[in-house]
Amino acid sequence: MPEKQRTRRLRKYEADPKCSISAPSNETMQLLSPFGPLIAKTKLPSELIEKINLFADQHISETDSTEFMLPEEIVFGGAPSLADIVGRLINNYVKEAEGSQLDRAIYEVFWIVSQYQNTPSPVHFHSGDISGVLFLKVPDEIDPSQEERNYISGRKAGYLNFIEGNKQRFSKSLLSVKPEVGDFYLFPGWLLHGAEPFIGEGERRSMAFNATLKVKYTTT
């Protein structure tokens, strides 16, 4: 491989020293986040949430947790389609994370996860280069005490927990996010994540996907 091409490919692994995560009141100090995976968060349109939920309602039990795949007509149908919207977000993510241009996203699967109380999602990783989670429904009511961290992996309230590394001083290793309808998270497929079970009435419903990416590397 030519030296210039190899340098371009390796550059995506180098942290940006200007990547600031906060602006402390003490202006002489700046906190940086130079290492680790990037997690993107955004909101998806309410009409898209409604479309996915209308399909899911036909396949979900009112009492039993379940998982099932979304068919192609739900993923690729409509203008813009779910695949189109997710593809644009992946493109933005790739630009921010690697400085590369997305050529195409090869979707492996989109699926629905429906959970009722006492149903966990054990810590796991996904296949492919990139994955995502979209919250479609949240439990009707959660005891506030469950939002206190009572496990190393996060809160026992149906939170989505991302885990990277282990317990080390001066190093963050856990991000625990509260489910909100419409919130959509993008992250590397290898990033460990899971959810503790919630206790309460209602359903925690989410959509997930895996994709393999083909990118174009810039010449600069």
PDB file of N, CA and C in Angstrom, residues 157-203:
ATOM      1  N   ALA A 157     -33.900   0.850  35.453  1.00  0.00           N
ATOM      2  CA  ALA A 157     -35.120   1.539  35.047  1.00  0.00           C
ATOM      3  C   ALA A 157     -35.267   1.505  33.531  1.00  0.00           C
ATOM      4  N   GLY A 158     -34.740   0.462  32.915  1.00  0.00           N
ATOM      5  CA  GLY A 158     -34.825   0.349  31.466  1.00  0.00           C
ATOM      6  C   GLY A 158     -33.899   1.270  30.725  1.00  0.00           C
ATOM      7  N   TYR A 159     -32.910   1.851  31.416  1.00  0.00           N
ATOM      8  CA  TYR A 159     -31.945   2.727  30.759  1.00  0.00           C
ATOM      9  C   TYR A 159     -31.090   1.940  29.769  1.00  0.00           C
ATOM     10  N   LEU A 160     -30.616   2.623  28.724  1.00  0.00           N
ATOM     11  CA  LEU A 160     -29.656   2.054  27.788  1.00  0.00           C
ATOM     12  C   LEU A 160     -28.260   2.357  28.316  1.00  0.00           C
ATOM     13  N   ASN A 161     -27.471   1.315  28.545  1.00  0.00           N
ATOM     14  CA  ASN A 161     -26.161   1.464  29.160  1.00  0.00           C
ATOM     15  C   ASN A 161     -25.058   1.101  28.176  1.00  0.00           C
ATOM     16  N   PHE A 162     -24.161   2.055  27.890  1.00  0.00           N
ATOM     17  CA  PHE A 162     -22.987   1.808  27.067  1.00  0.00           C
ATOM     18  C   PHE A 162     -21.790   1.614  27.991  1.00  0.00           C
ATOM     19  N   ILE A 163     -20.984   0.590  27.714  1.00  0.00           N
ATOM     20  CA  ILE A 163     -19.860   0.257  28.581  1.00  0.00           C
ATOM     21  C   ILE A 163     -18.595   0.137  27.734  1.00  0.00           C
ATOM     22  N   GLU A 164     -17.548   0.854  28.137  1.00  0.00           N
ATOM     23  CA  GLU A 164     -16.269   0.784  27.439  1.00  0.00           C
ATOM     24  C   GLU A 164     -15.147   0.813  28.469  1.00  0.00           C
ATOM     25  N   GLY A 165     -14.292  -0.190  28.457  1.00  0.00           N
ATOM     26  CA  GLY A 165     -13.208  -0.246  29.424  1.00  0.00           C
ATOM     27  C   GLY A 165     -13.689  -0.807  30.750  1.00  0.00           C
ATOM     28  N   ASN A 166     -13.033  -0.380  31.842  1.00  0.00           N
ATOM     29  CA  ASN A 166     -13.399  -0.863  33.165  1.00  0.00           C
ATOM     30  C   ASN A 166     -13.217   0.251  34.183  1.00  0.00           C
ATOM     31  N   LYS A 167     -13.329  -0.064  35.444  1.00  0.00           N
ATOM     32  CA  LYS A 167     -13.218   0.944  36.491  1.00  0.00           C
ATOM     33  C   LYS A 167     -11.761   1.382  36.631  1.00  0.00           C
ATOM     34  N   GLN A 168     -11.494   2.598  36.204  1.00  0.00           N
ATOM     35  CA  GLN A 168     -10.173   3.178  36.332  1.00  0.00           C
ATOM     36  C   GLN A 168     -10.293   4.623  36.793  1.00  0.00           C
ATOM     37  N   ARG A 169      -9.401   5.044  37.647  1.00  0.00           N
ATOM     38  CA  ARG A 169      -9.433   6.413  38.134  1.00  0.00           C
ATOM     39  C   ARG A 169      -9.179   7.385  36.984  1.00  0.00           C
ATOM     40  N   PHE A 170      -9.946   8.471  36.939  1.00  0.00           N
ATOM     41  CA  PHE A 170      -9.862   9.518  35.919  1.00  0.00           C
ATOM     42  C   PHE A 170     -10.294   9.030  34.541  1.00  0.00           C
ATOM     43  N   SER A 171     -11.026   7.942  34.472  1.00  0.00           N
ATOM     44  CA  SER A 171     -11.455   7.408  33.188  1.00  0.00           C
ATOM     45  C   SER A 171     -12.933   7.050  33.260  1.00  0.00           C
ATOM     46  N   LYS A 172     -13.721   7.588  32.351  1.00  0.00           N
ATOM     47  CA  LYS A 172     -15.139   7.251  32.273  1.00  0.00           C
ATOM     48  C   LYS A 172     -15.314   5.942  31.521  1.00  0.00           C
ATOM     49  N   SER A 173     -16.162   5.069  32.012  1.00  0.00           N
ATOM     50  CA  SER A 173     -16.356   3.783  31.344  1.00  0.00           C
ATOM     51  C   SER A 173     -17.825   3.428  31.142  1.00  0.00           C
ATOM     52  N   LEU A 174     -18.747   4.285  31.576  1.00  0.00           N
ATOM     53  CA  LEU A 174     -20.170   3.972  31.475  1.00  0.00           C
ATOM     54  C   LEU A 174     -20.961   5.208  31.079  1.00  0.00           C
ATOM     55  N   LEU A 175     -21.863   5.029  30.122  1.00  0.00           N
ATOM     56  CA  LEU A 175     -22.849   6.051  29.789  1.00  0.00           C
ATOM     57  C   LEU A 175     -24.218   5.409  29.904  1.00  0.00           C
ATOM     58  N   SER A 176     -25.064   5.924  30.789  1.00  0.00           N
ATOM     59  CA  SER A 176     -26.381   5.364  31.044  1.00  0.00           C
ATOM     60  C   SER A 176     -27.422   6.408  30.648  1.00  0.00           C
ATOM     61  N   VAL A 177     -28.244   6.118  29.620  1.00  0.00           N
ATOM     62  CA  VAL A 177     -29.175   7.116  29.081  1.00  0.00           C
ATOM     63  C   VAL A 177     -30.619   6.677  29.288  1.00  0.00           C
ATOM     64  N   LYS A 178     -31.455   7.636  29.656  1.00  0.00           N
ATOM     65  CA  LYS A 178     -32.864   7.375  29.897  1.00  0.00           C
ATOM     66  C   LYS A 178     -33.622   7.264  28.574  1.00  0.00           C
ATOM     67  N   PRO A 179     -34.449   6.244  28.400  1.00  0.00           N
ATOM     68  CA  PRO A 179     -35.226   6.117  27.160  1.00  0.00           C
ATOM     69  C   PRO A 179     -36.237   7.255  27.002  1.00  0.00           C
ATOM     70  N   GLU A 180     -36.240   7.876  25.841  1.00  0.00           N
ATOM     71  CA  GLU A 180     -37.216   8.906  25.487  1.00  0.00           C
ATOM     72  C   GLU A 180     -37.697   8.600  24.073  1.00  0.00           C
ATOM     73  N   VAL A 181     -39.014   8.607  23.876  1.00  0.00           N
ATOM     74  CA  VAL A 181     -39.575   8.283  22.567  1.00  0.00           C
ATOM     75  C   VAL A 181     -38.998   9.233  21.508  1.00  0.00           C
ATOM     76  N   GLY A 182     -38.497   8.644  20.425  1.00  0.00           N
ATOM     77  CA  GLY A 182     -37.922   9.424  19.332  1.00  0.00           C
ATOM     78  C   GLY A 182     -36.419   9.569  19.395  1.00  0.00           C
ATOM     79  N   ASP A 183     -35.815   9.314  20.553  1.00  0.00           N
ATOM     80  CA  ASP A 183     -34.355   9.410  20.665  1.00  0.00           C
ATOM     81  C   ASP A 183     -33.704   8.267  19.894  1.00  0.00           C
ATOM     82  N   PHE A 184     -32.689   8.622  19.118  1.00  0.00           N
ATOM     83  CA  PHE A 184     -31.997   7.663  18.266  1.00  0.00           C
ATOM     84  C   PHE A 184     -30.502   7.766  18.514  1.00  0.00           C
ATOM     85  N   TYR A 185     -29.872   6.623  18.817  1.00  0.00           N
ATOM     86  CA  TYR A 185     -28.444   6.584  19.117  1.00  0.00           C
ATOM     87  C   TYR A 185     -27.716   5.761  18.062  1.00  0.00           C
ATOM     88  N   LEU A 186     -26.600   6.317  17.572  1.00  0.00           N
ATOM     89  CA  LEU A 186     -25.704   5.613  16.666  1.00  0.00           C
ATOM     90  C   LEU A 186     -24.402   5.327  17.390  1.00  0.00           C
ATOM     91  N   PHE A 187     -23.827   4.134  17.173  1.00  0.00           N
ATOM     92  CA  PHE A 187     -22.596   3.782  17.868  1.00  0.00           C
ATOM     93  C   PHE A 187     -21.917   2.621  17.142  1.00  0.00           C
ATOM     94  N   PRO A 188     -20.622   2.411  17.388  1.00  0.00           N
ATOM     95  CA  PRO A 188     -19.942   1.277  16.748  1.00  0.00           C
ATOM     96  C   PRO A 188     -20.566  -0.048  17.163  1.00  0.00           C
ATOM     97  N   GLY A 189     -20.664  -0.981  16.224  1.00  0.00           N
ATOM     98  CA  GLY A 189     -21.293  -2.253  16.530  1.00  0.00           C
ATOM     99  C   GLY A 189     -20.578  -3.035  17.623  1.00  0.00           C
ATOM    100  N   TRP A 190     -19.272  -2.785  17.797  1.00  0.00           N
ATOM    101  CA  TRP A 190     -18.513  -3.534  18.797  1.00  0.00           C
ATOM    102  C   TRP A 190     -18.685  -2.996  20.211  1.00  0.00           C
ATOM    103  N   LEU A 191     -19.310  -1.833  20.363  1.00  0.00           N
ATOM    104  CA  LEU A 191     -19.431  -1.207  21.680  1.00  0.00           C
ATOM    105  C   LEU A 191     -20.397  -1.996  22.563  1.00  0.00           C
ATOM    106  N   LEU A 192     -19.928  -2.421  23.721  1.00  0.00           N
ATOM    107  CA  LEU A 192     -20.779  -3.168  24.638  1.00  0.00           C
ATOM    108  C   LEU A 192     -21.916  -2.283  25.147  1.00  0.00           C
ATOM    109  N   HIS A 193     -23.113  -2.865  25.203  1.00  0.00           N
ATOM    110  CA  HIS A 193     -24.267  -2.118  25.696  1.00  0.00           C
ATOM    111  C   HIS A 193     -25.324  -3.117  26.165  1.00  0.00           C
ATOM    112  N   GLY A 194     -26.275  -2.629  26.928  1.00  0.00           N
ATOM    113  CA  GLY A 194     -27.358  -3.465  27.431  1.00  0.00           C
ATOM    114  C   GLY A 194     -28.307  -2.615  28.238  1.00  0.00           C
ATOM    115  N   ALA A 195     -29.267  -3.263  28.883  1.00  0.00           N
ATOM    116  CA  ALA A 195     -30.242  -2.543  29.705  1.00  0.00           C
ATOM    117  C   ALA A 195     -30.657  -3.409  30.874  1.00  0.00           C
ATOM    118  N   GLU A 196     -30.673  -2.810  32.063  1.00  0.00           N
ATOM    119  CA  GLU A 196     -31.227  -3.491  33.225  1.00  0.00           C
ATOM    120  C   GLU A 196     -32.752  -3.525  33.083  1.00  0.00           C
ATOM    121  N   PRO A 197     -33.428  -4.490  33.692  1.00  0.00           N
ATOM    122  CA  PRO A 197     -34.895  -4.533  33.599  1.00  0.00           C
ATOM    123  C   PRO A 197     -35.528  -3.384  34.375  1.00  0.00           C
ATOM    124  N   PHE A 198     -36.720  -2.979  33.935  1.00  0.00           N
ATOM    125  CA  PHE A 198     -37.477  -1.995  34.701  1.00  0.00           C
ATOM    126  C   PHE A 198     -38.581  -2.715  35.458  1.00  0.00           C
ATOM    127  N   ILE A 199     -39.125  -2.046  36.453  1.00  0.00           N
ATOM    128  CA  ILE A 199     -40.254  -2.565  37.216  1.00  0.00           C
ATOM    129  C   ILE A 199     -41.373  -1.538  37.134  1.00  0.00           C
ATOM    130  N   GLY A 200     -42.492  -1.908  36.539  1.00  0.00           N
ATOM    131  CA  GLY A 200     -43.584  -0.960  36.381  1.00  0.00           C
ATOM    132  C   GLY A 200     -44.507  -1.392  35.262  1.00  0.00           C
ATOM    133  N   GLU A 201     -45.561  -0.613  35.055  1.00  0.00           N
ATOM    134  CA  GLU A 201     -46.551  -0.912  34.030  1.00  0.00           C
ATOM    135  C   GLU A 201     -46.091  -0.374  32.674  1.00  0.00           C
ATOM    136  N   GLY A 202     -46.518  -1.069  31.627  1.00  0.00           N
ATOM    137  CA  GLY A 202     -46.251  -0.575  30.287  1.00  0.00           C
ATOM    138  C   GLY A 202     -45.146  -1.333  29.590  1.00  0.00           C
ATOM    139  N   GLU A 203     -44.752  -0.806  28.440  1.00  0.00           N
ATOM    140  CA  GLU A 203     -43.831  -1.483  27.529  1.00  0.00           C
ATOM    141  C   GLU A 203     -42.657  -0.575  27.196  1.00  0.00           C
TER     142      GLU A 203
END
